[in-house]
Short mmCIF file of C-alpha atoms in Angstrom, two decimals:
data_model
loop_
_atom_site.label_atom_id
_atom_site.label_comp_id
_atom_site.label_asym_id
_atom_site.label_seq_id
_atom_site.Cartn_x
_atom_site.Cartn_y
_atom_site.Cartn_z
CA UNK A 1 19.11 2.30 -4.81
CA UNK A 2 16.88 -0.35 -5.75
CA UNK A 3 13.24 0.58 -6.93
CA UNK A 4 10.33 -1.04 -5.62
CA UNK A 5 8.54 -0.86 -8.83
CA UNK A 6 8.72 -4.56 -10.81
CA UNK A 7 8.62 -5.30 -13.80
CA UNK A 8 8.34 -8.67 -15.77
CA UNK A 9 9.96 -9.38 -19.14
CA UNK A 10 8.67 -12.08 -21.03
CA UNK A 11 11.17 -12.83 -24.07
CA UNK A 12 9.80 -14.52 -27.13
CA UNK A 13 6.35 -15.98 -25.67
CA UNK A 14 8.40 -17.93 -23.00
CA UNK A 15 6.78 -18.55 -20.06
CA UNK A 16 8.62 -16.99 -16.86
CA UNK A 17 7.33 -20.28 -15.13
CA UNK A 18 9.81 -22.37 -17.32
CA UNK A 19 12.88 -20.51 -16.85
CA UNK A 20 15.21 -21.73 -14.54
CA UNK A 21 17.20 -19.06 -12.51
CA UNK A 22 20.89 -19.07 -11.08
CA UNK A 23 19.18 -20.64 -7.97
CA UNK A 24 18.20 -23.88 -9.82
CA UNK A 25 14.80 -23.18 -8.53
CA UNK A 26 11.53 -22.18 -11.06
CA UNK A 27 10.18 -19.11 -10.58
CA UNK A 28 6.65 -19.17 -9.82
CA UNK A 29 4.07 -17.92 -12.39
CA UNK A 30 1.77 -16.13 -9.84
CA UNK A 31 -1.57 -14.25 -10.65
CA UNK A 32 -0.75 -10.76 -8.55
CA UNK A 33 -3.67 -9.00 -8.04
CA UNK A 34 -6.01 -7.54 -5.01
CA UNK A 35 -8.32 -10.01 -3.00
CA UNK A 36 -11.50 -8.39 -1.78
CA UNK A 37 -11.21 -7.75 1.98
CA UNK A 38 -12.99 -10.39 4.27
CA UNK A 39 -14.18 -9.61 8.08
CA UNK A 40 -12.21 -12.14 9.19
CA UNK A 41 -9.09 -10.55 7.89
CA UNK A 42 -6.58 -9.50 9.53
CA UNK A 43 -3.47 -6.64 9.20
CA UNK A 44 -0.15 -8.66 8.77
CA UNK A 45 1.37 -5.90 10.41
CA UNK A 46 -0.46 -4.99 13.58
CA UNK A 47 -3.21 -7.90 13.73
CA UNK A 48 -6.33 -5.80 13.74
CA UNK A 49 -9.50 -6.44 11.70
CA UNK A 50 -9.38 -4.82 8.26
CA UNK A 51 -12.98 -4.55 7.45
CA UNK A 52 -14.03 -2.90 11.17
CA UNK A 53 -11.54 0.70 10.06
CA UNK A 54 -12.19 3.29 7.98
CA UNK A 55 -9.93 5.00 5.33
CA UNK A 56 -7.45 3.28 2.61
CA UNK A 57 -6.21 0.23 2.84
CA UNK A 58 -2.88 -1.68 1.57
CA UNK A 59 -1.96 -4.91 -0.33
CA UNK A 60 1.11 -6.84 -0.72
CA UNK A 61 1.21 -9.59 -3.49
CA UNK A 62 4.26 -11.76 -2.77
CA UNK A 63 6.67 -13.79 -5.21
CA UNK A 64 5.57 -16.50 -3.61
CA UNK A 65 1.65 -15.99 -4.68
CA UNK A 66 0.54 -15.35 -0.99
CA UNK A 67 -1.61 -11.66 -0.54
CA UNK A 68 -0.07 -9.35 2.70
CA UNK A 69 -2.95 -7.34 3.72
CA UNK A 70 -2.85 -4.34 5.76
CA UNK A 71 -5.05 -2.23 7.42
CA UNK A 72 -3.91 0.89 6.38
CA UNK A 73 -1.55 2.12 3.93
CA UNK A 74 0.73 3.23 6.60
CA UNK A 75 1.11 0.13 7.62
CA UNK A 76 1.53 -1.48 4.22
CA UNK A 77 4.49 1.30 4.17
CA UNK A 78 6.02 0.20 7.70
CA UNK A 79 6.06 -3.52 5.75
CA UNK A 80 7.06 -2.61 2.73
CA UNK A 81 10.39 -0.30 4.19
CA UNK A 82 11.63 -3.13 5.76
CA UNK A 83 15.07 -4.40 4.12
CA UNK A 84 13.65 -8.18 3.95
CA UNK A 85 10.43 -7.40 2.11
CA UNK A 86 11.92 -5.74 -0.67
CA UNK A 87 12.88 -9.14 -2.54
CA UNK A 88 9.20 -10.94 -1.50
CA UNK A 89 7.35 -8.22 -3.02
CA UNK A 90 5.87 -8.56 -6.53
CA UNK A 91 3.19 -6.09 -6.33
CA UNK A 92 1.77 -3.58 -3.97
CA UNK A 93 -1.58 -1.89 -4.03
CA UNK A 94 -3.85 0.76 -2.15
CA UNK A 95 -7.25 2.03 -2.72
CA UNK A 96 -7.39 5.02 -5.34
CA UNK A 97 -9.59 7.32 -2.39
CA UNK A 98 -10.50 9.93 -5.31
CA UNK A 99 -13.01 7.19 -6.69
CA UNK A 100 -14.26 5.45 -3.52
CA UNK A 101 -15.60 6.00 0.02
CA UNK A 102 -13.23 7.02 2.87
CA UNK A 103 -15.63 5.10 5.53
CA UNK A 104 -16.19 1.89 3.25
CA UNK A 105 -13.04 1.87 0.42
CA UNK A 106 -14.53 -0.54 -2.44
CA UNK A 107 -12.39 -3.12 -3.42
CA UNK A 108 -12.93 -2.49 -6.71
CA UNK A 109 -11.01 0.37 -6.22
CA UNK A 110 -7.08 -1.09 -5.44
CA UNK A 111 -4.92 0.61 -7.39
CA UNK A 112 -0.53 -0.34 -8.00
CA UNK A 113 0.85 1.65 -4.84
CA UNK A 114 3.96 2.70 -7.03
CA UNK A 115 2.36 5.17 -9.12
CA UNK A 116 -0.29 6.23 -6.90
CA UNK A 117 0.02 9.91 -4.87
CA UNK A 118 0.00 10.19 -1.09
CA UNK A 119 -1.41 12.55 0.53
CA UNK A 120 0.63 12.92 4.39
CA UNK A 121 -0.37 15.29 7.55
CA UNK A 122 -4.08 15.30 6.40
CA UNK A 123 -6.65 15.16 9.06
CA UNK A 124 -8.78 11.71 8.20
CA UNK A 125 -8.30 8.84 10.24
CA UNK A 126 -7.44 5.17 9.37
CA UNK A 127 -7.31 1.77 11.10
CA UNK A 128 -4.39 2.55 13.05
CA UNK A 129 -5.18 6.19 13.36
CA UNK A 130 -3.14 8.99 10.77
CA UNK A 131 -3.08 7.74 7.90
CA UNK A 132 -1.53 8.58 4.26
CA UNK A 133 -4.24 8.83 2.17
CA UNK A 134 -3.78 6.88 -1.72
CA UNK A 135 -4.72 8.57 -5.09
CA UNK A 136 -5.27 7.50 -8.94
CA UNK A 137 -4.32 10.43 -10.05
CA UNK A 138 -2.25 13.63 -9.09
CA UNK A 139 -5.60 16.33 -9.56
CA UNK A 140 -7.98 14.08 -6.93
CA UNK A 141 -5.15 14.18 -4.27
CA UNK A 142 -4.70 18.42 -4.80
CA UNK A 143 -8.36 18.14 -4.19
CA UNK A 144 -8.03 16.27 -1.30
CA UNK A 145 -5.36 18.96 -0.10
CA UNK A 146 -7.39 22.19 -0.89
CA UNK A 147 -10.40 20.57 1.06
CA UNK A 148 -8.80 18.52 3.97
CA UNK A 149 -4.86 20.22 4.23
CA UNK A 150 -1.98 17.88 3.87
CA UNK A 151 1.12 17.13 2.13
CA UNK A 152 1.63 15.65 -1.63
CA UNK A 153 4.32 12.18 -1.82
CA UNK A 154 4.84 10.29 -4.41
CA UNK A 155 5.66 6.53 -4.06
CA UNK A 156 9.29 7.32 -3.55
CA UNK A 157 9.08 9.96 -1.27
CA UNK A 158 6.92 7.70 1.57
CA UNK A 159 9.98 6.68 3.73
CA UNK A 160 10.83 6.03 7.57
CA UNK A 161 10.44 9.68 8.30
CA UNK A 162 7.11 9.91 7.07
CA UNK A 163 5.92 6.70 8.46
CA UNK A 164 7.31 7.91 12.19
CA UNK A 165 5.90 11.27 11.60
CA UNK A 166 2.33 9.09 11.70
CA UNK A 167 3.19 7.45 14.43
CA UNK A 168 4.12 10.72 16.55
CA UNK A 169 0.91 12.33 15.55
CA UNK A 170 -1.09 9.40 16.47
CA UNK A 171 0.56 9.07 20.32
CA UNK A 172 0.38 12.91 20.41
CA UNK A 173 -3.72 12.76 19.55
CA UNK A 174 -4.76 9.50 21.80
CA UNK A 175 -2.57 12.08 24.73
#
């Protein structure tokens, strides 16, 4: 199984930018970070306003230096489990919610998505209703659990199920 988790190996002081691969083609040297969240923006997955929702949201840095972003982090998930986004990706990231606001996440507060903690079947809404909700650190998302309910993931363990469960839950509350 391949790992969504990259890594980058620079031998020697060489610069990835001036290696050629197998391909012929460079690969690109690209600054992968988190871009603060505009009101323009808008989810690359369902289309909706980022800035107008509430709870954590969900970046996607790509090989090819554009930023994905998402309105939620179950929608970064429903991206980032689909079998052609696995080779674009060079970095995902979420908001660590044990160090920001649930109504208004900081984006000074994106966090890499593969070694935060996810909390699942918790009450607290997002942009496109149930949401998993993203941790720093493994004690703020038990916290999280003891005062809201919910389920602990790790990275790995966020999969189709778990995304449809979301999606169930949401049709069976707007019912």
């Amino acid at each position: 199984m391949l790992s969504r988790r990259k890594f980058i190996i620079v031998l020697g002081g060489v610069s990835l930018a001036g290696l050629t691969g197998c391909s012929g083609e460079e690969e690109q040297q690209v600054n992968c970070q988190p871009l603060p969240i505009e009101s323009g923006d808008e989810c690359a997955v369902c289309g909706m306003y980022i800035a107008e929702y509430p709870g954590p949201k969900g970046q996607a840095c790509l090989r090819d230096g554009r930023v994905l972003k998402f309105c939620s982090t179950s929608d970064m998930f429903v991206w980032l489990l689909q079998p052609d986004s696995v080779p674009q990706l060079r970095q995902a990231f979420v908001h660590d919610m044990g160090v920001t606001d649930w109504d208004n996440p900081s984006d000074e507060s994106y966090i890499e998505a593969d070694v935060a903690f996810y909390v699942t079947e918790q009450p607290l809404m997002g942009g496109m209703g149930p949401t998993l909700a993203s941790f720093g650190n493994e004690a703020d998302a038990r916290a999280f659990i003891d005062e809201h309910e919910g389920r602990l993931l790790d990275y790995e363990e966020v999969d189709v199920a778990v995304i449809n469960a979301l999606a169930r839950a949401h049709i069976q509350r707007t019912m």
